[in-house]
XYZ file of C-alpha atoms in Angstrom:
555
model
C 95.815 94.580 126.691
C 93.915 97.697 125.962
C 91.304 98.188 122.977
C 89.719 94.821 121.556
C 91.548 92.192 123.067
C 91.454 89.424 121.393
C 89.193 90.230 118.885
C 90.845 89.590 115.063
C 92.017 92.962 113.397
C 89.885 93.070 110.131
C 87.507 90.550 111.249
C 84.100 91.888 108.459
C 81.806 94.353 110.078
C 79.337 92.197 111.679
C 80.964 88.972 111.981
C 82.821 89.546 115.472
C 81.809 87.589 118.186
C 82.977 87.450 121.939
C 82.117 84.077 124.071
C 82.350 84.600 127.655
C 82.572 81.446 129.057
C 84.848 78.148 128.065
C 82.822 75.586 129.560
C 80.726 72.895 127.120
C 78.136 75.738 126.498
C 80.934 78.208 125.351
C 82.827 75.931 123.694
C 80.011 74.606 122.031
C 78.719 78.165 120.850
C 82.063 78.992 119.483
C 82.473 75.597 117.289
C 79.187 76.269 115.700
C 79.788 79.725 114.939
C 83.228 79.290 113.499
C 81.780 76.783 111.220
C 79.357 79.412 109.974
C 82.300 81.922 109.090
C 82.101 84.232 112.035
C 85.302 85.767 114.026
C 85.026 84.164 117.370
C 86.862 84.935 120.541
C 86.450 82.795 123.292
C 87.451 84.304 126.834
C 88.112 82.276 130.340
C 88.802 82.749 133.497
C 90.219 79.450 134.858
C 90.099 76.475 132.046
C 88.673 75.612 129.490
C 85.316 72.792 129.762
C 84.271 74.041 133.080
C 83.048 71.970 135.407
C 83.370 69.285 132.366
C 87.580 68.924 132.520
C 89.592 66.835 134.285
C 92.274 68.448 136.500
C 95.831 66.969 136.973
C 96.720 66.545 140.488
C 99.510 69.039 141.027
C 103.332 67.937 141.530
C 102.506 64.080 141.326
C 103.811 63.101 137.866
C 107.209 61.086 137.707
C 109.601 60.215 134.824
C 107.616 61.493 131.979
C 104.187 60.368 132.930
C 101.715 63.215 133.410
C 100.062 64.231 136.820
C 97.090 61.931 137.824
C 93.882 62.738 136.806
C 91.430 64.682 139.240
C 87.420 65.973 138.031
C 84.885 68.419 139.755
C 82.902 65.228 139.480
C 82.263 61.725 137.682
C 79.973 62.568 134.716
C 78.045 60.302 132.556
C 76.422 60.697 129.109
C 73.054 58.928 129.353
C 72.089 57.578 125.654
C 69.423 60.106 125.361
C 71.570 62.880 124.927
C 71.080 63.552 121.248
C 72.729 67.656 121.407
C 76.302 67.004 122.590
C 76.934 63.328 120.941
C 76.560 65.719 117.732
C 79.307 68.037 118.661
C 81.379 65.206 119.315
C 81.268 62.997 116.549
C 82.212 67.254 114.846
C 85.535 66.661 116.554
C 87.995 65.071 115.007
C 90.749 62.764 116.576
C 92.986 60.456 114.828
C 91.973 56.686 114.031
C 88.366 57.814 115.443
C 85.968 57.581 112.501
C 83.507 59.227 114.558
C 85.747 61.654 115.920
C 85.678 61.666 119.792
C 82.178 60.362 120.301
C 83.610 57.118 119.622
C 85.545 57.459 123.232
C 82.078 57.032 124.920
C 81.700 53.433 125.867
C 78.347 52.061 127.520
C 78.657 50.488 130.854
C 76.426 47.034 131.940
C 75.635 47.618 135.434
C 74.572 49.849 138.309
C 75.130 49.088 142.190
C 72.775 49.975 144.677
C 74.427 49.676 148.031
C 73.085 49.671 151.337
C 74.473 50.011 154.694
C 74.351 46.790 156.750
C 71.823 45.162 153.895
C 71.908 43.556 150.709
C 73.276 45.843 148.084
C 71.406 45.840 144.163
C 73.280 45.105 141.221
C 71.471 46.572 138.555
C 72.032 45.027 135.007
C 71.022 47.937 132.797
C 67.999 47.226 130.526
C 68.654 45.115 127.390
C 66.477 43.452 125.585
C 63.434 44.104 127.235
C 59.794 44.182 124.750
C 59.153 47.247 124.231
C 55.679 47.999 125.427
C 52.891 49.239 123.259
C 49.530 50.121 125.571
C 49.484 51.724 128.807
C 48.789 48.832 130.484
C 51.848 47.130 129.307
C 53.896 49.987 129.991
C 53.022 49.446 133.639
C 53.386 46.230 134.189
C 56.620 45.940 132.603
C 58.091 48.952 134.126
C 56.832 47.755 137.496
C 57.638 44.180 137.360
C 61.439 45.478 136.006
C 61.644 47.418 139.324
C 60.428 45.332 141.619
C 62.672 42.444 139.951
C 65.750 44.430 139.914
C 65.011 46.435 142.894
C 63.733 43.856 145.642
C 60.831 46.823 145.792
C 57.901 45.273 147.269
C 55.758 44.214 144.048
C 52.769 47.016 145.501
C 55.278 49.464 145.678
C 57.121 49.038 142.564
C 53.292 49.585 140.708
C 52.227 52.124 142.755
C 56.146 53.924 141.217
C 54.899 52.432 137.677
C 51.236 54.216 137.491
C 52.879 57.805 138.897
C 55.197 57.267 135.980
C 52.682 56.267 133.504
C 50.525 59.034 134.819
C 53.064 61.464 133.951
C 54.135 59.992 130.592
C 50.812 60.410 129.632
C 50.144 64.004 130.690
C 50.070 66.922 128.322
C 51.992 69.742 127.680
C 49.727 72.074 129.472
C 49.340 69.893 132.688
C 53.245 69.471 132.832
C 53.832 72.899 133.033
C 50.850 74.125 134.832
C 50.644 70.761 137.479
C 53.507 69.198 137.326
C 56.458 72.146 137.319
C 55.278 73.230 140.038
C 55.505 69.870 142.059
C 58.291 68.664 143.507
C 59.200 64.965 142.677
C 58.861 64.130 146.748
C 55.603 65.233 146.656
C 54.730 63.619 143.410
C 55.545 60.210 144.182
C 54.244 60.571 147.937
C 57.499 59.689 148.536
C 57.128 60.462 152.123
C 54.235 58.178 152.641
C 56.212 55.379 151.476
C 58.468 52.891 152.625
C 62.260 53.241 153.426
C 63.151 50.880 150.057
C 60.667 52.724 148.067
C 62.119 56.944 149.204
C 65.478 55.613 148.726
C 65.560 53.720 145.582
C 62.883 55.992 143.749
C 62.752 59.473 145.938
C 66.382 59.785 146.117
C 69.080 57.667 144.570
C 67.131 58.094 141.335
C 67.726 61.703 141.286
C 70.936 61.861 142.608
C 72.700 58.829 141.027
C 70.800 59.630 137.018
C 70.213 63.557 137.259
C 72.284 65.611 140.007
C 69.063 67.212 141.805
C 67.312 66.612 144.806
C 64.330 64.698 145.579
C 62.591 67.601 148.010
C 63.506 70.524 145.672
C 63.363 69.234 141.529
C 60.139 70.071 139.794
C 58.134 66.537 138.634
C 57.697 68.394 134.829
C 61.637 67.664 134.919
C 62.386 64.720 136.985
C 59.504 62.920 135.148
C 60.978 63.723 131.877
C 64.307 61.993 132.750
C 62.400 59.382 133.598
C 60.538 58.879 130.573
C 63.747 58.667 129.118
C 65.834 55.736 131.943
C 62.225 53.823 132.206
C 59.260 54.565 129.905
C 62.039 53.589 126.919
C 63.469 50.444 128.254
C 64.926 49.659 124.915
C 66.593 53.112 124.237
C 64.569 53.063 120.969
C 65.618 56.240 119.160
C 68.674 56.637 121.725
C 72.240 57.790 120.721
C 73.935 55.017 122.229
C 73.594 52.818 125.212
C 71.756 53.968 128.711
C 74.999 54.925 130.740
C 77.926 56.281 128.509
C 80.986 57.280 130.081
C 84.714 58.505 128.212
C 87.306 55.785 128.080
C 89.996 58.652 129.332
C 90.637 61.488 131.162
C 88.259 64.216 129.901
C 90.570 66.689 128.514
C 92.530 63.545 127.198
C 89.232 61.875 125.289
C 87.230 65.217 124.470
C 88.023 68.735 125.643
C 91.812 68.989 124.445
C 90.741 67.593 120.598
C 87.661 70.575 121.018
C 90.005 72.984 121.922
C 92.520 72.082 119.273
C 89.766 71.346 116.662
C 88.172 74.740 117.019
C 91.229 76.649 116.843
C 91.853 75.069 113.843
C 88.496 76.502 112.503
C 89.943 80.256 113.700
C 88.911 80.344 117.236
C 91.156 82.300 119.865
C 91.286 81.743 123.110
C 91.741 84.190 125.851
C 92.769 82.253 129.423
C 92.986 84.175 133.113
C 90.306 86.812 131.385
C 87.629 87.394 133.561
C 84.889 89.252 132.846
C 83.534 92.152 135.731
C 81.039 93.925 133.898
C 79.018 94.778 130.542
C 79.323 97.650 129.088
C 75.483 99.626 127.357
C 74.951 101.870 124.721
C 71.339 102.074 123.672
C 69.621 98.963 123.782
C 73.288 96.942 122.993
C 76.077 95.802 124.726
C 79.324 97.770 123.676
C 81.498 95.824 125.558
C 82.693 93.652 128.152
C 85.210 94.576 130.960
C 87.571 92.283 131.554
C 89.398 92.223 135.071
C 92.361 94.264 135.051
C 90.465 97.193 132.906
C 90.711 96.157 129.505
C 87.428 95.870 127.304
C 86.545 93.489 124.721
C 84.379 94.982 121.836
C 82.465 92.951 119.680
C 79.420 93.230 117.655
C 78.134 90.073 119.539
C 78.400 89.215 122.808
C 77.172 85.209 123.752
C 77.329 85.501 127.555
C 78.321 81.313 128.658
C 78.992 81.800 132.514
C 77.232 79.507 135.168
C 74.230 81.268 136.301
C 76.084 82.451 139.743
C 78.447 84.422 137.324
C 76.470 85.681 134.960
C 74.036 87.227 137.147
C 76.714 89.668 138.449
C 76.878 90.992 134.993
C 72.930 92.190 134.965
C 73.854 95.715 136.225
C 71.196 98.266 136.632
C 71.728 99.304 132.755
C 71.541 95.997 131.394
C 68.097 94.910 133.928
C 66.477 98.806 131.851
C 66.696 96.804 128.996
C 65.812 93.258 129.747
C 64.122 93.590 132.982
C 63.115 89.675 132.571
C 66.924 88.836 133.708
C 66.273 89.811 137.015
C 64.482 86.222 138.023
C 67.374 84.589 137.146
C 68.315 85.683 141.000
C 65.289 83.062 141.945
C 67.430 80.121 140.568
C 69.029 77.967 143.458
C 72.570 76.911 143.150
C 74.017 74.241 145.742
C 76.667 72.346 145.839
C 77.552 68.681 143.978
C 81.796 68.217 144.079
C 83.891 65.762 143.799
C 86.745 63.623 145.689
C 88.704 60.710 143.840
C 90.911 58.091 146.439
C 93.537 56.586 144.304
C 94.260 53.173 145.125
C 97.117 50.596 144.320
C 95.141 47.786 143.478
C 92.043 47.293 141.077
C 88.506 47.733 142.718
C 86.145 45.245 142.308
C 83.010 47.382 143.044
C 80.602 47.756 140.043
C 80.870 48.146 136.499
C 79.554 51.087 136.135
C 77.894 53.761 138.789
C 77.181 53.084 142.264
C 74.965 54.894 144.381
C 75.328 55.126 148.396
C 71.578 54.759 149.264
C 71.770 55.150 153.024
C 74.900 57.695 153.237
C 74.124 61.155 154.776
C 76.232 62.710 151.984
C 74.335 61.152 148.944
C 77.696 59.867 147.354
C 77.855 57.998 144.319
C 80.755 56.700 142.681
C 83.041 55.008 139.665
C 85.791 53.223 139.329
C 87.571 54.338 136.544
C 90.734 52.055 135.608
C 88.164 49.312 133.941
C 86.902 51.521 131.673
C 89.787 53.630 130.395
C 91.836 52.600 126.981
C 95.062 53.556 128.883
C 95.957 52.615 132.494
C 95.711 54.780 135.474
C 99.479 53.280 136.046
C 100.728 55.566 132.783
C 99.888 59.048 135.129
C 101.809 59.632 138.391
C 104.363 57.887 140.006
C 103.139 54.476 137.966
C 101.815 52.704 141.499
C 98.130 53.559 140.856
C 95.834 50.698 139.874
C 92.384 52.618 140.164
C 90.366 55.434 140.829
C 87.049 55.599 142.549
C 85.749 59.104 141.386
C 83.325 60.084 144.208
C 80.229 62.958 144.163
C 79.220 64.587 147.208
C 75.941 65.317 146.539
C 74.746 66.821 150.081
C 77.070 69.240 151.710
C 74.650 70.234 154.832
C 73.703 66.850 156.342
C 75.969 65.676 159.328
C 78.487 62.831 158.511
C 78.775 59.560 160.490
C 82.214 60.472 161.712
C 82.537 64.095 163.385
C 78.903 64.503 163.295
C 79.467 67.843 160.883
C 78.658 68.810 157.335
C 80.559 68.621 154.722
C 80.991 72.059 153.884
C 81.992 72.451 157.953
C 84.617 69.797 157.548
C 88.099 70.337 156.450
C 89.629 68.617 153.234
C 91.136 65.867 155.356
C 88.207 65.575 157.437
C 86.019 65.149 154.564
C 88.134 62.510 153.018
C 87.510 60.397 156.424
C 84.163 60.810 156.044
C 83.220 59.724 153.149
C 86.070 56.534 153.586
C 83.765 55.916 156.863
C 80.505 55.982 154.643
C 81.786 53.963 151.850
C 82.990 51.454 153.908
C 79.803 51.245 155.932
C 77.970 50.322 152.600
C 80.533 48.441 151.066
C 82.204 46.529 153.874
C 79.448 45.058 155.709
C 79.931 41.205 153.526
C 83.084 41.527 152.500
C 86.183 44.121 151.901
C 85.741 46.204 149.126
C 88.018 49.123 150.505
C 91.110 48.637 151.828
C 92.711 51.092 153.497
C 95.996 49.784 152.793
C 95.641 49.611 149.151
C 94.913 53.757 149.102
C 97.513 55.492 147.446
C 95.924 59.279 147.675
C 92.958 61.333 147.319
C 92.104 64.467 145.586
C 89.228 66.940 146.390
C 88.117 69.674 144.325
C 90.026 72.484 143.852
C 86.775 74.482 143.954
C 86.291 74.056 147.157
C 88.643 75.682 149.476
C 89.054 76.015 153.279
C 88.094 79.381 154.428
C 89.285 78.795 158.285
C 85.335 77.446 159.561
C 83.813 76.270 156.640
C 84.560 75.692 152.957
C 83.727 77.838 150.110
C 82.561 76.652 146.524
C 83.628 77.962 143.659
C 81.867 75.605 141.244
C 78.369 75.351 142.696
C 75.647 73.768 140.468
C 72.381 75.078 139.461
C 69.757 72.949 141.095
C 66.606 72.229 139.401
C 63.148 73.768 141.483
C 59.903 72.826 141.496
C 58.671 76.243 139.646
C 61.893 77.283 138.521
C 61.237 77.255 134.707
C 59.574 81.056 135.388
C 63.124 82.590 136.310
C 65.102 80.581 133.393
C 65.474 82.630 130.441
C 65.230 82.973 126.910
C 68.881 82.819 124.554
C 68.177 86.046 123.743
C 65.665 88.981 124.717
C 65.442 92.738 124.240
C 69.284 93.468 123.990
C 69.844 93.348 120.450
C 74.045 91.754 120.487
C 73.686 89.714 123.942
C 72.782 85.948 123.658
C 72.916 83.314 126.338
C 73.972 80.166 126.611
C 74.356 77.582 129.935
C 73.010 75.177 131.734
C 70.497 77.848 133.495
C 68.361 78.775 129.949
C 65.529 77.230 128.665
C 66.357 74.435 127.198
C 63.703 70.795 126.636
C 66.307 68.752 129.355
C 65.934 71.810 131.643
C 68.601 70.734 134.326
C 72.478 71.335 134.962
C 73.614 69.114 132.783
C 76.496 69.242 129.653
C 73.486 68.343 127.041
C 71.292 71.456 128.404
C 74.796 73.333 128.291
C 75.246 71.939 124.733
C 71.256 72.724 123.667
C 71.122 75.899 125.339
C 74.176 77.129 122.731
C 72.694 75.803 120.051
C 69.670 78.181 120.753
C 72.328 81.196 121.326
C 73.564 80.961 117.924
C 70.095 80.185 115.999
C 69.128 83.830 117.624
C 72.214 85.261 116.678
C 72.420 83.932 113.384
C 68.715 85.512 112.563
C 69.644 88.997 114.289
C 73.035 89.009 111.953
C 70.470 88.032 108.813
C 72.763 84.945 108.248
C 72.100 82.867 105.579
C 74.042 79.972 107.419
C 71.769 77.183 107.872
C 70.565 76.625 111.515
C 71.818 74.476 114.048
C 70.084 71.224 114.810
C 68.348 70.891 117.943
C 67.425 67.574 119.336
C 64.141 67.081 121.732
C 63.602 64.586 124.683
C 61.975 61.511 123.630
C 58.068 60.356 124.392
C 56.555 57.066 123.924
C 54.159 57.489 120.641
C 51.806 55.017 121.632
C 50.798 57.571 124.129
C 50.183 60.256 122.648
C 46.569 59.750 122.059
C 46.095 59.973 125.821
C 47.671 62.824 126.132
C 45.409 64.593 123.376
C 42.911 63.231 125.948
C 44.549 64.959 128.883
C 44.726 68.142 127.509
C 40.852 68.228 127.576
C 40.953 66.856 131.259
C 42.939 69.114 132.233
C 41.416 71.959 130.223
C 37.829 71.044 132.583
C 40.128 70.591 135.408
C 40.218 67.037 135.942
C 43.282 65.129 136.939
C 45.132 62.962 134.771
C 43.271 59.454 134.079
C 45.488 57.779 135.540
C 46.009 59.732 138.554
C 44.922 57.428 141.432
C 44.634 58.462 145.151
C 47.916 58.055 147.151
C-alpha cells in the first residue's frame, strides 16, 4: 500500500478519520463516529478487541467444531458499568432484542478460598435495605461483611467507617487526600489482621478491579467500592453486580461489533502497525504504518494501550503537547491469563473465585455453567469445562520451584498454579482432578524469551498519584484525539468501561473541532449515595480549614 491506505477515495473534506487501535476503545470510537456520518478507518496490528477477545487454541478443532476457546483473561462486567452496556445493546444480533447486551448474564455467588481453612461462599447482595443515614450505611455494610466474611465483627466496622469516610468525602479531598493514598495505607491494612489484609487489602482489588493493594490510589479503589458496597441494592445499576457473556467473547460480542460496524461503513485494516506520527504545524499529517506506507487523514483518534502509544510521542509531537510526556510516569505490569480444560464439569463456584492465600493472586471461573452453548461443541468434543485463570502477580515466588512467574516457563507455570489451586481447593475435598484435565492454554502474549518471559499485553496499573500523568482526549494538536484505558476518564482504571468512556470523550472533542452538528455522545458517571451528599458539602469546608474528614477516626 502506498498513499492513504485504507482511507475511502472521495470520503468529504473533513470527514476522514483514522483509528489506531481495534481494541474496545477503538472499536468503540469508530461505531460512534460512523453513526455520525464520518469516513472511518480502523487500523490493527494483531486482532481486533484487544485484550477483550477470545483466542482459539491453535490446531485443536475436530470434525467441524471450531478450536477451543482461549482469553488474555476472565473479564467481568460489574452492573455499574453504564458506558459499554450502551454500546452493546447498539449491536445488533439476531433474536436479541437488546442486541448483544442481552448475552450478559448475572452470576449468584463469589468464593473466597483459603489454603488449609475454611473457604467463603459469597452470595452476592440481594435484597438488602437500602440504607438512608450514615449510621445505617455502616452498620449494614459492616454487619454484611462480617456475616459473609467470618471478619471479626471489630474489624469488619473498622472496614465500614474507612468506607463511609470516603463515601462521604468531597471532590476536593478525593483528589487532593485521597489520590494520593494508596488503598494499603488507607485502610491500615498493614496494621490489621491476616483475614482483614486479605479479604479487604487484597482479594478486593484483585478479584473486583485488577490493581494492587500497595500501589492503587484510595480516590479510585474507594470509588469502586462505593459502587460493590455503599450500593448494596445496585439502585441505579445496569444490571446485576457480576455480569459475565454467556459465550466466547468474539462469539457473544466482538464478532457482531465488528460485523455491525462495517455495516455502518467502517474498514478495517489487520497486521497494520503503526511506528510513528507524522507533524506539520501544530497537526498530525499522518501515521506511518510498518512497512513504510502512511495513512492520511484529517483525524487521527490514537486507541493503543498506553505502552504503545507512548512510542508515538516523538520529539515533534512532545513541541506541541508537551503534557504527553507524563504519560511515561504511568506503571504497566502484568495481569494474564491461563485456562486448564477439563473433561468433566467443575463444581467450584458459580461465579468468581479468588485465591486469597496464593503467591500469584489467581482468581478464577468456570465457564461451561454459564455459556448458552457447551464447551463440548469446540475441539475435539471431550471438554466438559473451563476454569479461566488470572495471574495477577508475576514477581512473587511460587510454591513449587520457588520462582516467579515471569521466570518460569509455560509448562512450569501451568504446575504452579495446578499446585496453588489445589492447595486452596483440595484441602476438604477434591475439586481438581488431575485426571479429569484435558489441556491448558496460556497467553499468547506472553512468550518464552530463553530466562524469563516477555509480555506483550501488559496492563496499565492504577497509582496512588497517577491521575497527574493521565491525559486529556485531546490537547494542543488540533486532528489527534485519544482514547484507552490510560485517559481521564470518572472509573479511572484499566478496565473495558474506562476504554469505552475514554472514546466517548475522543469523539465529543472531535466532533466540536470538526463543528459537527451531530449530537454528542452520552457519557455515564460513577454512582454516589445521595443521602450523603450533604456531608460532603460539609467536607469540602473541613477540608478547605484543613480538617480531616468527620468521620476519619484514628487507626
Amino acid at each position: 500500500m502506498a498513499g492513504t491506505p485504507g482511507i475511502a477515495l472521495g470520503a468529504p473534506p473533513g470527514r476522514r478519520v483514522a483509528v489506531l487501535g481495534g481494541g474496545v476503545a477503538g472499536l468503540t470510537a469508530a461505531h460512534e463516529l460512523a453513526e455520525r456520518g464520518f469516513e472511518v478507518t480502523v487500523y490493527e496490528a494483531r486482532a481486533f478487541g484487544g485484550k477483550a477477545r477470545s483466542i482459539p487454541v491453535p490446531g485443536t478443532g475436530r470434525d467441524g467444531r471450531p478450536d477451543l476457546p482461549g482469553e488474555h483473561g476472565f473479564r467481568f462486567f460489574p452492573g455499574f458499568y453504564q458506558n459499554l452496556p450502551d454500546t452493546m445493546r447498539r449491536i445488533p444480533v439476531a433474536g436479541n432484542a437488546d442486541g448483544v447486551w442481552s448475552n450478559l448474564i448475572s452470576v449468584p455467588e463469589a468464593r473466597f478460598s483459603r489454603r488449609d481453612g475454611d473457604d467463603i461462599l459469597l452470595a452476592l447482595p440481594d435484597g438488602i435495605t437500602s440504607p438512608t443515614t450514615p449510621e445505617a450505611i455502616r452498620e449494614t455494610i459492616a454487619g454484611t461483611i462480617s456475616t459473609l466474611s467470618k471478619m471479626p465483627p471489630a474489624e469488619a466496622a473498622y472496614f465500614a467507617n474507612r468506607l463511609l469516610v470516603f463515601n462521604s468525602s468531597c471532590d476536593a479531598r478525593r483528589f487532593g487526600q485521597w489520590e494520593h493514598t494508596s488503598w494499603q495505607d488507607f485502610v491500615h491494612g498493614h496494621e490489621r489482621s491476616h483475614e482483614f489484609r486479605a479479604i479487604v487489602s487484597r482479594s478486593l482489588t484483585s478479584i473486583m478491579v485488577a490493581a494492587k493493594e500497595d500501589l492503587a490510589s484510595t480516590r479510585t479503589i474507594g470509588a469502586m467500592g462505593e459502587q460493590f458496597l455503599g450500593n448494596p441494592l445496585g439502585i441505579g445499576n445496569d444490571g446485576g453486580l457480576d455480569r459475565v457473556l454467556n459465550n466466547a467473547t468474539n462469539t457473544a460480542w466482538i464478532d457482531p461489533w465488528v460485523q455491525h460496524l462495517r455495516g455502518l461503513g467502517v474498514r478495517f485494516e489487520l497486521g497494520a502497525r503503526v511506528d510513528e506520527l507524522t507533524m506539520r504545524d501544530r497537526r498530525v499529517s499522518g501515521a506511518r504504518l510498518a512497512g513504510g506506507s502512511t495513512v492520511e487523514a484529517d483525524y487521527f483518534v490514537v486507541a493503543l494501550p498506553v505502552e504503545q502509544a507512548r512510542k508515538l510521542w516523538s520529539s515533534q509531537v512532545l513541541a506541541v503537547a508537551p503534557e504527553l510526556a507524563a504519560t511515561e510516569r504511568l506503571f504497566v505490569d502484568w495481569m494474564n491469563g491461563l485456562q486448564i480444560y477439563f473433561r468433566a464439569p467443575l463444581n467450584i463456584s458459580r461465579g468468581h473465585t479468588a485465591y486469597v492465600d496464593s503467591p500469584w493472586s489467581l482468581t478464577s471461573i468456570s465457564q461451561n455453567q454459564l455459556w448458552t452453548h457447551s464447551l463440548n461443541s469446540f475441539g475435539d468434543g471431550t471438554v466438559a469445562d473451563c476454569l479461566s485463570i488470572d495471574i495477577s502477580d508475576w514477581h512473587t515466588p511460587g510454591i513449587v520451584y520457588g520462582k516467579p512467574a515471569l521466570e518460569c516457563t509455560h509448562e512450569e507455570i501451568f504446575r504452579e498454579v495446578w499446585a496453588q489451586l489445589s492447595s486452596h481447593l483440595n484441602d476438604r475435598e477434591q475439586l481438581l482432578r488431575p485426571a479429569d484435565v484435558h489441556s491448558w492454554f496460556l497467553d499468547p502474549g506472553i512468550t518464552w524469551q530463553g530466562s524469563r518471559n516477555a509480555n506483550a499485553d501488559p496492563l496499565l496499573i492504577n497509582t496512588a498519584g497517577s491521575w497527574d500523568a493521565r491525559p486529556e482526549p485531546h490537547g494542543a494538536i488540533e486532528n489527534l484525539f485519544l482514547a484507552g484505558d490510560y485517559v481521564r476518564t470518572d472509573v479511572d482504571l484499566a478496565t473495558m468501561e474506562g476504554a469505552n468512556e475514554s472514546a466517548r470523550a475522543a469523539v465529543n472533542a472531535l466532533l466540536d473541532v470538526a463543528g459537527s452538528p451531530a449530537q454528542r455522545c452520552t457519557t455515564f458517571r460513577l454512582r454516589r449515595t445521595p443521602e450523603l451528599e450533604p456531608l460532603r458539602v460539609i467536607d469540602a469546608g473541613r477540608y478547605a480549614a484543613g480538617l480531616p474528614n468527620m468521620f476519619d477516626e484514628p487507626a
